[in-house]
RNA sequence: GGGGUGGUAGUUCAGCUGGUUAGAACGCCGGCCUGUCACGUCGGAGGUCGCGGGUUCGAGUCCCGUCCACCCCGCCA
């Protein structure tokens, strides 16, 4: 239907006759001459209808409206002097129409197809096909395609096999809530959509496929966020006969190539390596944004010499006092500080103490500190005149959590986050277990198939099982062969070396207080497979949506998903989820019991 | 489940301490216009003020409930 795409028509085509197709991006009817910007995926070109060429043609052109689909035959010519549009790649030329066909008309639009739409998201998603016509969103889709293409090519070059795993699979107890699918042929039974292909990819390793990958949808029925969708895409990988550093090296290599091929960005410095402990100590978070400093400092040892009751009480209860240096923030007013305090309290802290560093320390709590302590604090925090020291005292977890959020907030406020900067980090040596306060037991921080670190194996097997319910047991100190990759403060991937021996896996379930029957019921097929010569193996999954979001500079994961869901996990375009016929429910042996 | 913000024309928004004809811009429709590219210009149409209830002589405005969207907490790797 066409000889050229719109974006292709530049000076090189001057003098030739072309046929182009596309959408009417904009029409400008001067009564005499009529201009239309015709748009296809490749770009825009101006076409001109002139009464001097053909009166009938020119008359028909008055009827063209926005987003009409046109096929145009015409001659490419240099634009007359003074009418060149330098902000357009095709701005040197225009197409003089000799004939055209309206391939389709378009109703008045609910919003303008334009990069700078201010239409609300719900409207955009209801008419996502119009939203997707916007060049900026097309750019996101194209970038995503390029990233995927590059990932596949790389993984193929490293001998990974793309193998599909079931979408209709088995519900698992740990982790997120499952999306369930009722089985008609097995009344009362349900499939679950996979939260990840975890068990299947491990089985593929037992199967001797050695290197597996899949770019695959995963499903988690949890509440949404700007960076979370109920169905999302993982670049899922698993390798046999590898150590943690092998996996990390491959992923580093892969990321480097993807950034080069997709963004033409050369990642020169290798990702920072931090243990979980270091990350928590210095940033209070296992996904620190390393685009700026503002590190946290533990000042418990200094403030213990003060007479400030809040700090002392916290310390006596086993808590900690940590601080952050708000660079140049000593000018903050009482109200600014109250706002910051409220913000930190929203994260769970009881309060926020502060000291302004001026010629002397200005602070309501300064009087509780001996002179040498104040000096030690400013030294520890490397605080200079004009800085603001901010303190949180609480249980270790709360202190870290609050200060890491505060740190991110300060990073934004102090404008320390620069566009186009990509700071990667690997976080390693995660604890195996995490204590669940509500259920008074330990849970797997990563998942129950994660191998303990070599050095901790002995303790792993020897820990007294009676400590399983104690929040301070030796289980806390055990570390896993798990690793997360973090980019600009987002966790973009994570993985681990897996347990490949039955005895370790049994022990893991024992420590998680999952009895043998339950373990067999849920994961029996994996447990059994481990007994048939399972090789050492490990892997990782990258969150493709998040990765592409960061690469494109999009503000929400929804921007890089063609058909995203709203915060209520609904699809505004298709109106899913919807009610179903009574007959369908009957076939599935289901009865509804909706509590009003 | 909880906190916050928002919902008024097709769209984005304004609409004060409640006051009778609910506005603007863009878009849409019609006229004029031969060099625009955010075209210009003249005119016009267009409203269940999210929904339900209440207070009041009177509600877009106040109160209660509810729905939807977004951000966050919980939840989630």
XYZ file of C-alpha atoms (C1' of nucleotides) in Angstrom:
673
model
C 0.000 0.000 0.000
C 2.988 2.301 0.367
C 6.364 2.946 -1.151
C 7.805 4.850 1.804
C 7.187 5.363 5.479
C 6.484 8.927 6.562
C 9.678 9.343 8.549
C 11.710 8.184 5.567
C 10.812 11.159 3.414
C 13.757 13.517 3.621
C 15.880 15.550 1.234
C 17.030 12.322 -0.422
C 13.542 11.710 -1.794
C 13.130 15.131 -3.406
C 11.813 14.738 -6.943
C 10.430 11.252 -6.475
C 6.803 10.222 -6.437
C 5.793 8.403 -3.271
C 2.798 6.631 -1.832
C 2.464 6.902 1.914
C -0.122 5.839 4.463
C -0.811 6.953 7.989
C -2.919 8.897 10.430
C -3.780 12.569 10.276
C -1.767 13.952 13.137
C -2.890 17.515 12.539
C -4.723 19.406 9.792
C -4.360 23.065 8.945
C -6.943 24.286 6.451
C -6.157 27.694 4.999
C -9.123 27.737 2.699
C -6.706 27.788 -0.161
C -3.861 25.485 0.635
C -4.497 22.627 3.085
C -1.685 21.096 5.151
C -1.827 17.735 6.789
C 0.790 16.125 9.005
C 0.672 12.452 8.201
C 1.993 10.137 10.910
C 2.980 6.519 10.911
C 5.210 4.621 13.307
C 8.322 6.062 11.716
C 7.412 9.720 12.102
C 5.640 12.702 10.565
C 5.676 14.316 7.166
C 3.767 17.346 5.909
C 1.540 16.859 2.890
C 0.033 19.737 0.902
C -3.263 19.934 -0.947
C -3.223 22.795 -3.393
C -6.184 23.937 -5.541
C -3.751 24.538 -8.381
C -3.014 20.816 -8.645
C -6.599 19.555 -8.664
C -9.700 21.492 -7.573
C -11.746 18.387 -6.678
C -8.889 16.929 -4.696
C -8.477 20.158 -2.780
C -12.201 20.288 -2.044
C -12.165 16.739 -0.693
C -9.247 17.598 1.552
C -11.412 19.975 3.600
C -13.220 16.946 4.974
C -10.128 15.393 6.528
C -10.073 15.417 10.325
C -7.705 14.275 13.057
C -6.759 10.585 13.009
C -8.366 9.879 9.629
C -6.417 7.095 7.977
C -5.129 8.219 4.586
C -3.286 6.832 1.639
C -1.551 9.564 -0.284
C 0.257 9.624 -3.595
C 2.315 12.674 -4.302
C 5.580 14.273 -5.263
C 8.263 15.067 -2.758
C 9.613 18.564 -3.083
C 11.827 20.962 -1.211
C 9.738 23.304 0.910
C 9.608 26.917 -0.320
C 12.076 29.289 1.289
C 11.081 30.430 4.783
C 8.734 27.519 5.414
C 11.280 24.971 6.531
C 10.510 23.405 9.903
C 13.781 22.664 11.632
C 12.147 20.909 14.584
C 11.003 18.071 12.287
C 13.352 15.468 10.778
C 11.276 15.692 7.581
C 10.985 19.472 7.883
C 12.995 20.254 4.740
C 10.442 18.667 2.439
C 6.732 18.183 1.825
C 4.589 15.868 -0.248
C 2.402 17.540 -2.873
C -0.699 15.387 -3.103
C -1.685 14.076 -6.535
C -4.363 11.690 -5.278
C -5.521 10.313 -1.963
C -7.890 7.811 -0.418
C -9.546 7.984 2.976
C -8.893 4.454 4.206
C -10.927 5.116 7.314
C -12.544 7.982 9.166
C -12.229 8.698 12.870
C -14.785 9.894 15.389
C -13.970 12.939 17.518
C -11.314 11.815 19.991
C -11.640 11.432 23.752
C -8.172 12.969 24.001
C -5.506 14.267 21.670
C -3.004 11.830 20.257
C 0.027 13.791 21.288
C 3.171 13.256 23.325
C 2.077 15.858 25.828
C -1.359 14.557 26.587
C -2.768 15.567 29.918
C -5.505 12.958 29.777
C -5.921 10.946 32.956
C -4.539 7.443 33.110
C -7.955 5.831 33.376
C -9.026 7.527 30.169
C -5.774 6.668 28.424
C -6.096 3.018 29.368
C -9.729 2.803 28.368
C -8.653 3.985 24.908
C -5.232 2.430 25.117
C -5.172 1.929 21.319
C -5.244 5.721 20.948
C -2.762 6.177 23.771
C -0.430 3.704 22.086
C -0.499 5.839 18.935
C 1.376 8.538 20.835
C 4.980 8.562 19.645
C 6.371 8.576 23.183
C 4.496 5.411 24.134
C 5.490 3.819 20.834
C 9.051 4.663 21.751
C 8.619 2.770 25.030
C 7.262 -0.248 23.171
C 10.095 -0.130 20.682
C 12.681 0.117 23.467
C 11.113 -2.809 25.229
C 11.245 -4.822 22.023
C 14.878 -3.916 21.531
C 15.755 -4.869 25.087
C 14.035 -8.228 24.736
C 15.682 -8.862 21.398
C 19.063 -8.052 22.858
C 18.483 -10.218 25.941
C 17.466 -13.180 23.817
C 20.427 -12.790 21.516
C 22.803 -12.635 24.438
C 21.319 -15.627 26.232
C 21.326 -17.598 22.996
C 25.001 -16.758 22.530
C 25.689 -18.185 26.003
C 23.928 -21.465 25.193
C 20.747 -20.823 27.128
C 17.684 -22.677 25.877
C 14.312 -20.955 25.775
C 11.945 -23.507 27.324
C 8.331 -22.876 28.242
C 6.917 -23.909 31.590
C 3.240 -24.386 32.494
C 0.912 -21.486 33.147
C -1.607 -23.813 34.758
C 0.334 -25.073 37.709
C 0.224 -25.777 41.397
C -0.560 -23.438 44.253
C 2.293 -22.973 46.702
C 1.974 -21.946 50.332
C 4.879 -19.512 50.744
C 5.204 -16.194 49.029
C 2.506 -14.113 47.396
C -1.174 -14.874 47.052
C -1.901 -17.034 44.018
C -4.231 -16.351 41.139
C -6.389 -19.447 41.036
C -7.993 -21.163 38.060
C -10.729 -23.703 38.777
C -10.438 -27.062 37.077
C -13.632 -28.163 35.333
C -12.447 -31.717 34.899
C -11.389 -31.956 38.545
C -14.230 -30.348 40.492
C -13.103 -28.612 43.648
C -9.505 -28.428 42.503
C -7.604 -25.420 41.301
C -4.613 -24.562 39.254
C -2.549 -21.573 40.234
C -0.963 -19.222 37.746
C 2.781 -19.200 38.392
C 4.299 -16.602 40.716
C 7.481 -17.602 38.939
C 8.585 -20.775 37.165
C 10.881 -21.517 40.134
C 10.291 -25.219 40.624
C 10.036 -26.042 36.951
C 13.304 -24.354 36.124
C 15.016 -26.315 38.871
C 13.492 -29.507 37.468
C 14.932 -28.524 34.082
C 18.359 -28.452 35.715
C 17.777 -31.919 37.155
C 16.784 -32.830 33.607
C 20.241 -31.951 32.380
C 19.275 -28.994 30.173
C 22.043 -27.045 31.932
C 21.080 -23.558 30.844
C 17.479 -22.365 30.681
C 15.880 -19.014 30.155
C 12.415 -17.740 29.510
C 10.878 -14.314 29.139
C 7.716 -15.152 30.901
C 4.623 -13.742 32.572
C 4.326 -14.220 36.304
C 1.273 -13.582 38.456
C 0.908 -12.327 42.005
C -2.409 -11.441 43.537
C -1.191 -8.655 45.781
C -1.952 -4.954 45.956
C -0.456 -2.769 43.264
C 2.079 0.026 43.249
C 3.598 2.275 40.619
C 6.253 -0.416 40.064
C 4.020 -3.463 40.606
C 1.457 -5.125 38.353
C -0.477 -8.343 39.030
C 0.929 -9.846 35.868
C 4.458 -8.907 35.048
C 7.314 -10.224 32.977
C 10.458 -11.862 34.202
C 13.637 -12.699 32.388
C 13.956 -16.032 34.129
C 17.272 -17.917 34.084
C 18.714 -21.027 35.637
C 22.156 -22.591 35.184
C 23.799 -25.823 36.280
C 27.335 -26.132 37.638
C 27.711 -22.498 38.595
C 28.682 -20.483 41.628
C 27.166 -17.231 42.701
C 29.930 -15.284 40.987
C 29.334 -17.131 37.717
C 25.720 -16.049 37.709
C 26.641 -12.492 38.622
C 29.253 -12.330 35.861
C 26.768 -13.461 33.228
C 24.137 -10.987 34.342
C 26.683 -8.151 34.430
C 27.698 -8.994 30.921
C 24.102 -9.227 29.752
C 23.065 -5.912 31.314
C 26.033 -4.188 29.756
C 25.114 -5.416 26.306
C 21.429 -4.607 26.709
C 22.209 -1.028 27.736
C 24.585 -0.657 24.822
C 22.229 -2.118 22.230
C 19.040 -0.538 23.521
C 20.124 2.844 24.820
C 23.592 3.148 23.355
C 24.773 3.670 26.908
C 28.188 2.327 27.833
C 28.201 1.050 31.411
C 31.807 1.513 32.361
C 31.923 0.856 36.076
C 30.972 -2.616 37.268
C 28.108 -2.849 39.776
C 29.005 -2.119 43.382
C 29.073 -5.205 45.591
C 27.526 -4.902 49.016
C 26.653 -7.542 51.535
C 23.184 -7.312 52.981
C 24.785 -6.201 56.223
C 26.796 -3.423 54.637
C 23.779 -2.237 52.708
C 21.652 -2.090 55.827
C 24.419 -0.441 57.800
C 25.270 2.246 55.261
C 21.898 2.811 53.616
C 19.329 1.136 55.854
C 17.966 -0.674 52.823
C 18.691 -3.766 50.759
C 17.930 -1.761 47.620
C 19.862 1.450 48.084
C 19.826 4.177 45.485
C 23.531 4.695 44.872
C 23.112 7.726 42.655
C 23.804 9.823 45.740
C 25.670 9.476 49.038
C 24.024 10.625 52.268
C 25.075 7.473 54.055
C 23.618 6.575 57.421
C 25.879 6.465 60.466
C 25.327 4.408 63.567
C 25.897 6.803 66.464
C 24.715 4.531 69.269
C 28.204 4.432 70.784
C 28.382 8.234 70.919
C 24.917 9.042 72.200
C 25.163 6.536 75.024
C 27.214 9.207 76.822
C 24.381 11.705 76.630
C 21.580 12.215 79.105
C 18.882 12.256 76.440
C 16.333 9.822 77.761
C 14.751 8.878 74.425
C 18.086 7.695 73.055
C 19.142 5.971 76.246
C 15.854 4.101 76.584
C 16.057 2.937 73.011
C 19.581 1.652 73.506
C 18.727 -0.118 76.755
C 15.971 -1.969 74.933
C 18.402 -3.210 72.306
C 17.527 -0.574 69.738
C 19.879 1.746 67.923
C 20.376 5.389 67.099
C 21.354 6.281 63.567
C 21.803 9.563 61.831
C 22.033 11.139 58.427
C 23.640 14.381 57.404
C 21.246 16.675 55.559
C 23.825 18.614 53.562
C 23.205 22.344 53.644
C 19.822 21.968 55.306
C 20.521 23.980 58.464
C 18.262 26.676 57.064
C 15.220 24.465 57.556
C 12.519 26.203 59.531
C 10.690 24.716 62.448
C 7.799 23.978 60.091
C 10.042 22.229 57.539
C 11.409 20.084 60.330
C 7.920 19.316 61.598
C 6.977 18.209 58.091
C 10.009 15.952 57.889
C 9.194 14.560 61.313
C 5.645 13.794 60.300
C 6.939 12.065 57.213
C 9.316 9.887 59.201
C 6.590 9.124 61.710
C 4.511 7.930 58.775
C 7.185 5.309 58.202
C 6.914 4.102 61.797
C 9.487 6.138 63.729
C 8.417 7.731 66.969
C 10.141 10.956 66.096
C 12.996 12.702 64.408
C 15.685 14.494 66.386
C 17.778 17.171 64.721
C 20.828 19.313 65.242
C 21.665 22.281 63.093
C 25.368 22.745 62.598
C 26.102 26.455 62.686
C 28.882 28.194 64.570
C 27.648 26.030 67.375
C 25.125 23.227 67.467
C 21.540 24.465 67.496
C 19.148 21.865 68.737
C 16.516 21.372 71.402
C 18.402 18.275 72.523
C 21.919 19.719 72.453
C 21.775 20.404 76.173
C 21.713 16.646 76.885
C 25.039 16.119 75.161
C 28.494 16.807 76.516
C 30.671 18.941 74.294
C 32.866 16.037 73.222
C 29.812 14.024 72.134
C 28.590 16.844 69.923
C 32.024 17.042 68.393
C 32.122 13.285 67.874
C 28.714 13.413 66.167
C 29.698 16.114 63.707
C 32.898 14.211 62.964
C 31.119 10.892 62.473
C 28.631 12.539 60.131
C 31.267 14.717 58.478
C 28.932 17.617 59.182
C 30.048 21.140 58.368
C 28.610 24.561 58.957
C 25.188 24.738 57.338
C 24.402 21.045 57.650
C 21.523 19.419 59.472
C 22.035 16.195 61.417
C 18.916 14.055 61.643
C 18.531 11.216 64.141
C 16.181 8.298 64.474
C 16.181 6.055 67.533
C 14.193 2.856 67.473
C 14.385 -0.872 67.004
C 17.045 -1.733 64.453
C 14.569 -2.567 61.664
C 12.470 0.540 62.198
C 15.497 2.824 62.407
C 16.940 1.520 59.167
C 13.645 1.561 57.363
C 12.794 5.117 58.389
C 16.213 6.524 57.689
C 16.488 4.839 54.309
C 13.197 6.397 53.267
C 14.303 9.708 54.694
C 17.535 9.331 52.757
C 15.618 8.889 49.506
C 13.486 11.891 50.365
C 16.572 14.005 51.042
C 18.105 12.797 47.802
C 15.085 14.189 45.982
C 14.882 17.396 48.008
C 18.549 18.163 47.607
C 18.230 17.402 43.897
C 21.009 14.833 44.014
C 19.384 12.488 41.509
C 20.570 13.132 37.981
C 18.861 11.960 34.808
C 20.527 9.316 32.699
C 22.669 7.954 35.519
C 22.546 4.208 36.131
C 23.970 2.893 39.394
C 23.905 -0.861 39.767
C 24.606 -2.836 42.895
C 24.678 -6.477 43.826
C 23.456 -7.217 47.309
C 24.711 -10.552 48.610
C 24.891 -12.629 51.789
C 21.243 -12.228 52.628
C 19.953 -13.866 55.766
C 18.256 -17.164 54.990
C 15.497 -16.521 57.460
C 13.347 -13.646 58.482
C 11.365 -13.678 61.707
C 7.634 -13.210 61.281
C 6.422 -11.347 64.366
C 2.777 -12.151 63.752
C 3.190 -15.882 63.307
C 6.093 -16.216 65.726
C 8.167 -18.249 63.338
C 10.873 -17.960 60.720
C 10.182 -17.614 57.045
C 12.453 -17.879 54.057
C 13.621 -14.413 53.093
C 14.156 -15.450 49.480
C 12.419 -18.799 49.038
C 12.799 -22.227 50.647
C 15.057 -23.588 47.886
C 17.875 -21.147 48.547
C 21.153 -22.738 49.577
C 22.894 -21.661 52.777
C 26.366 -20.217 52.375
C 29.141 -22.782 52.589
C 30.525 -21.237 55.807
C 27.158 -21.470 57.523
C 26.335 -25.038 56.540
C 27.522 -26.529 59.774
C 25.306 -24.261 61.859
C 22.478 -24.803 59.397
C 22.488 -28.474 60.262
C 23.324 -28.124 63.959
C 21.001 -25.329 65.148
C 18.803 -26.508 67.971
C 15.312 -27.033 66.577
C 13.870 -25.745 69.835
C 14.952 -22.259 68.789
C 12.540 -22.206 65.876
C 10.132 -19.901 67.610
C 12.574 -17.623 69.355
C 13.106 -14.277 67.675
C 16.762 -14.283 68.755
C 17.776 -17.759 67.736
C 20.912 -18.675 65.866
C 18.800 -18.891 62.711
C 19.102 -15.155 62.362
C 22.786 -15.276 61.645
C 22.583 -17.848 58.849
C 23.338 -16.467 55.426
C 22.054 -17.592 52.053
C 23.699 -17.872 48.650
C 21.189 -15.282 47.499
C 21.790 -12.116 45.546
C 19.721 -9.188 44.359
C 20.586 -6.773 41.635
C 19.577 -3.199 42.345
C 19.394 -0.319 39.883
C 18.829 3.268 41.044
C 17.050 2.089 44.165
C 14.838 -0.448 42.448
C 15.268 -4.146 42.929
C 15.376 -5.270 39.322
C 16.274 -8.881 39.912
C 17.195 -11.528 42.370
C 18.225 -15.106 42.593
C 20.217 -17.676 44.435
C 22.216 -20.824 44.310
C 19.698 -23.551 45.083
C 19.759 -26.472 47.405
C 20.459 -29.514 45.250
C 20.564 -32.225 47.915
C 17.635 -33.832 49.583
C 19.040 -33.679 53.129
C 19.574 -29.920 52.984
C 16.144 -29.379 51.490
C 14.508 -31.522 54.178
C 16.395 -29.590 56.823
C 15.231 -26.324 55.313
C 11.589 -27.320 55.573
C 12.202 -28.506 59.110
C 13.635 -25.119 60.084
C 10.730 -23.368 58.401
C 8.390 -25.477 60.480
C 6.877 -27.067 57.398
C 6.303 -30.726 58.226
C 7.289 -33.508 55.894
C 3.744 -34.277 54.807
C 3.072 -30.691 53.852
C 6.398 -30.363 52.070
C 5.707 -33.529 50.133
C 2.232 -32.421 49.279
C 3.387 -29.046 47.956
C 6.832 -29.724 46.521
C 7.119 -33.512 46.553
C 7.978 -33.666 42.879
C 10.958 -31.370 43.368
C 12.096 -33.163 46.519
C 11.979 -36.455 44.728
C 13.812 -35.051 41.732
C 16.646 -33.908 44.005
C 17.248 -37.579 44.799
C 17.929 -38.466 41.173
C 21.250 -36.830 40.560
C 20.338 -33.144 40.742
C 23.339 -31.038 39.720
C 24.475 -27.976 41.662
C 22.529 -25.120 40.132
C 21.354 -21.595 40.600
C 19.776 -18.749 38.742
C 18.113 -15.421 38.745
C 15.071 -13.558 37.509
C 15.104 -9.999 36.231
C 11.999 -7.863 36.342
C 11.729 -6.837 32.711
C 9.031 -4.202 33.239
C 10.998 -2.412 35.933
C 14.195 -2.628 33.953
C 12.560 -1.138 30.866
C 10.809 1.486 32.979
C 14.136 2.705 34.298
C 15.833 2.482 30.907
C 13.123 4.540 29.214
C 12.802 7.012 32.056
C 9.096 6.192 32.324
C 7.526 7.074 35.672
C 5.378 4.007 36.019
C 5.699 0.375 35.070
C 2.319 0.839 33.363
C 3.877 3.044 30.704
C 6.013 0.192 29.392
C 3.246 -2.428 29.440
C 1.006 -2.383 26.390
C -2.177 -3.190 28.288
C -1.656 -2.434 31.975
C -4.050 -2.895 34.848
C -5.291 -0.271 37.293
C -4.579 -0.209 41.006
C -7.675 -2.371 41.550
C -6.119 -4.896 39.127
C -8.749 -4.207 36.493
C -8.283 -3.669 32.766
C -10.068 -0.452 31.698
C -9.914 -1.486 28.040
C -11.536 -4.912 28.252
C -13.348 -4.317 31.548
C -11.797 -7.462 32.995
C -12.444 -8.970 35.456
C -16.122 -9.491 34.748
C -18.981 -11.604 36.008
C -19.575 -14.944 34.328
C -22.689 -16.900 33.393
C -24.310 -19.097 35.985
C -23.702 -21.951 33.559
C -19.956 -21.412 33.626
C -19.941 -21.475 37.412
C -22.025 -24.607 37.419
C -19.621 -26.370 35.075
C -16.838 -25.497 37.486
C -18.851 -26.621 40.522
C -18.492 -23.131 41.980
C -20.970 -21.164 44.072
C -20.486 -17.532 44.907
C -20.677 -16.305 48.461
C -20.149 -12.589 48.267
C -20.172 -10.782 51.589
C -21.688 -7.343 51.192
C -7.543 -3.515 55.463
C -5.546 1.768 56.467
C -3.803 7.025 55.169
C -3.591 10.884 51.371
C -5.042 13.431 46.700
C -8.592 13.889 42.945
C -13.701 13.201 40.348
C -17.628 19.896 37.249
C -18.532 20.337 29.020
C -15.336 15.422 24.648
C -10.466 16.780 27.508
C -7.644 19.617 31.247
C -9.242 22.740 34.883
C -11.631 27.380 37.554
C -15.983 27.984 40.357
C -14.772 32.384 47.403
C -17.913 32.485 53.508
C -24.272 27.961 50.235
C -27.724 32.420 46.526
C -30.916 31.068 41.353
C -27.978 32.147 33.646
C -21.979 26.783 36.269
C -17.184 29.544 33.351
C -12.086 29.305 30.660
C -8.735 26.933 27.443
C -8.146 23.111 24.040
C -11.197 19.876 21.139
C -15.908 19.493 18.173
C -19.556 21.788 14.301
C -20.306 25.886 10.568
C -18.400 30.409 7.789
C -14.003 33.143 5.963
C -8.788 32.610 4.814
C -2.999 30.196 -0.734
C 2.447 28.859 3.242
C 0.858 26.882 7.903
C 3.309 23.607 11.292
C 0.190 25.221 18.964
C -2.178 28.456 11.678
C -5.413 32.758 12.056
C -10.351 34.728 12.332
C -15.925 35.089 13.079
C -19.971 32.364 14.934
C -22.245 27.960 17.273
C -23.368 23.493 19.841
C -22.025 21.011 24.094
C -23.247 19.855 31.569
C -27.131 13.640 35.494
C -21.287 19.045 38.798
C -19.094 10.421 39.915
C -23.440 7.977 42.456
C -27.025 7.691 46.816
C -28.870 10.004 51.041
C -29.127 14.189 54.466
C -29.037 19.506 56.350
C -31.309 24.048 54.219
C -36.154 28.473 51.705
C -31.986 27.186 48.444
C -26.299 22.536 47.583
C -21.262 22.000 42.357
C -20.209 24.298 47.312
C -21.817 21.794 53.962
C -22.539 16.589 56.355
C -22.862 11.053 55.936
C -22.330 6.878 52.887
C -20.617 4.729 48.416
C -17.955 3.977 43.687
C -13.770 5.006 40.567
C -8.582 6.718 39.525
C -3.742 7.814 41.298
C 0.258 7.951 45.402
C 1.704 5.599 49.913
C 1.462 1.967 54.338
C 0.218 -3.034 55.248
C 0.866 -6.975 51.588
C 4.400 -8.368 47.727
C 10.812 -10.252 45.888
